[in-house]
Amino acid sequence: MIDKVSFGGVYLIKFPKSYSNEKIKKQHEILQNHINENKYFYMNAIYRENIPPQNENQSTTDIFLTTVVDNASQIYGTLSVINPKLADQYIDKTKVYLNLDTIA
């Protein structure tokens, strides 16, 4: 019997076609080192090749990042290791606006 299953997030990090596999491998290594150094045992980064791109300008190599803990500051910090703009995209896609609408 499966007791508890949790998915915090699945993130496909896509790169431009101009990035070589070696450059993406280096980004994966940097990302995995960050995960290990911070003891984010609930995060995993997988380097993948021969993945069909979403558009013709993307590489067929990517990084598949998974986490079972939905901690926005840790995910943001981890994605920032690759590129701050990538981390900003994460925030743009996950933010929730909470508006207090009261009469003063």
Tab-separated table of C-alpha atoms in Angstrom:
chain	number	residue	atom	x	y	z
A	1	MET	CA	0.000	0.000	0.000
A	2	ILE	CA	1.252	3.484	-0.851
A	3	ASP	CA	0.829	5.755	2.135
A	4	LYS	CA	1.900	9.267	1.107
A	5	VAL	CA	2.883	10.586	-2.305
A	6	SER	CA	3.719	14.223	-2.892
A	7	PHE	CA	4.795	16.228	-5.922
A	8	GLY	CA	6.040	19.748	-5.266
A	9	GLY	CA	7.034	20.482	-8.809
A	10	VAL	CA	8.329	19.266	-12.134
A	11	TYR	CA	10.399	21.759	-14.111
A	12	LEU	CA	11.776	21.275	-17.616
A	13	ILE	CA	14.688	23.615	-18.130
A	14	LYS	CA	15.005	24.221	-21.858
A	15	PHE	CA	18.053	25.772	-23.533
A	16	PRO	CA	18.584	27.571	-26.832
A	17	LYS	CA	19.695	25.495	-29.787
A	18	SER	CA	23.005	27.380	-29.688
A	19	TYR	CA	23.917	25.728	-26.356
A	20	SER	CA	26.171	22.720	-26.813
A	21	ASN	CA	25.533	19.511	-24.887
A	22	GLU	CA	28.770	20.179	-23.004
A	23	LYS	CA	27.529	23.610	-21.898
A	24	ILE	CA	24.211	22.137	-20.736
A	25	LYS	CA	26.077	19.323	-18.953
A	26	LYS	CA	28.106	21.975	-17.111
A	27	GLN	CA	24.892	23.775	-16.103
A	28	HIS	CA	23.525	20.459	-14.831
A	29	GLU	CA	26.682	19.878	-12.815
A	30	ILE	CA	26.473	23.360	-11.254
A	31	LEU	CA	22.786	22.805	-10.461
A	32	GLN	CA	23.372	19.363	-8.931
A	33	ASN	CA	26.274	20.712	-6.841
A	34	HIS	CA	24.000	23.465	-5.507
A	35	ILE	CA	21.349	20.875	-4.603
A	36	ASN	CA	23.934	18.686	-2.846
A	37	GLU	CA	25.662	21.561	-1.006
A	38	ASN	CA	22.335	22.793	0.365
A	39	LYS	CA	21.244	19.255	1.275
A	40	TYR	CA	18.055	19.546	-0.778
A	41	PHE	CA	17.622	15.768	-0.695
A	42	TYR	CA	14.079	16.233	-2.011
A	43	MET	CA	15.308	17.834	-5.268
A	44	ASN	CA	16.790	16.030	-8.242
A	45	ALA	CA	18.207	17.322	-11.522
A	46	ILE	CA	18.443	14.949	-14.469
A	47	TYR	CA	20.447	15.724	-17.610
A	48	ARG	CA	18.551	14.490	-20.690
A	49	GLU	CA	19.507	14.237	-24.373
A	50	ASN	CA	17.451	13.628	-27.531
A	51	ILE	CA	14.308	15.241	-26.131
A	52	PRO	CA	11.960	16.672	-28.771
A	53	PRO	CA	12.117	20.477	-28.450
A	54	GLN	CA	9.018	22.616	-27.982
A	55	ASN	CA	10.129	24.830	-30.852
A	56	GLU	CA	12.826	24.865	-33.509
A	57	ASN	CA	15.018	27.295	-31.543
A	58	GLN	CA	15.503	24.890	-28.612
A	59	SER	CA	18.165	22.308	-27.967
A	60	THR	CA	17.237	18.629	-27.845
A	61	THR	CA	19.078	18.480	-24.520
A	62	ASP	CA	17.488	19.748	-21.311
A	63	ILE	CA	17.493	19.444	-17.527
A	64	PHE	CA	14.560	17.809	-15.760
A	65	LEU	CA	14.277	19.227	-12.216
A	66	THR	CA	11.908	17.639	-9.728
A	67	THR	CA	11.128	18.447	-6.113
A	68	VAL	CA	8.689	17.010	-3.614
A	69	VAL	CA	8.849	20.129	-1.435
A	70	ASP	CA	7.116	23.256	-2.693
A	71	ASN	CA	9.432	25.863	-1.183
A	72	ALA	CA	9.439	28.886	-3.476
A	73	SER	CA	12.575	30.481	-2.019
A	74	GLN	CA	14.596	27.268	-2.402
A	75	ILE	CA	13.334	26.606	-5.922
A	76	TYR	CA	13.970	30.237	-6.891
A	77	GLY	CA	17.492	30.081	-5.459
A	78	THR	CA	18.191	26.807	-7.216
A	79	LEU	CA	16.991	28.052	-10.602
A	80	SER	CA	19.001	31.268	-10.095
A	81	VAL	CA	22.167	29.167	-10.157
A	82	ILE	CA	21.539	28.629	-13.874
A	83	ASN	CA	20.171	32.087	-14.659
A	84	PRO	CA	18.247	34.734	-12.652
A	85	LYS	CA	15.829	35.199	-15.577
A	86	LEU	CA	14.962	31.509	-15.350
A	87	ALA	CA	14.155	31.934	-11.653
A	88	ASP	CA	12.025	34.997	-12.471
A	89	GLN	CA	10.050	32.887	-14.972
A	90	TYR	CA	9.341	30.413	-12.162
A	91	ILE	CA	7.989	33.211	-9.956
A	92	ASP	CA	5.897	34.619	-12.826
A	93	LYS	CA	4.265	31.224	-13.358
A	94	THR	CA	3.686	30.361	-9.690
A	95	LYS	CA	2.764	33.633	-8.024
A	96	VAL	CA	-0.682	34.146	-6.585
A	97	TYR	CA	-2.056	37.626	-6.029
A	98	LEU	CA	-3.833	38.058	-2.723
A	99	ASN	CA	-5.711	41.348	-2.522
A	100	LEU	CA	-7.239	42.712	0.627
A	101	ASP	CA	-10.310	44.609	-0.529
A	102	THR	CA	-11.841	46.389	2.433
A	103	ILE	CA	-13.458	49.724	3.078
A	104	ALA	CA	-11.320	51.861	5.366
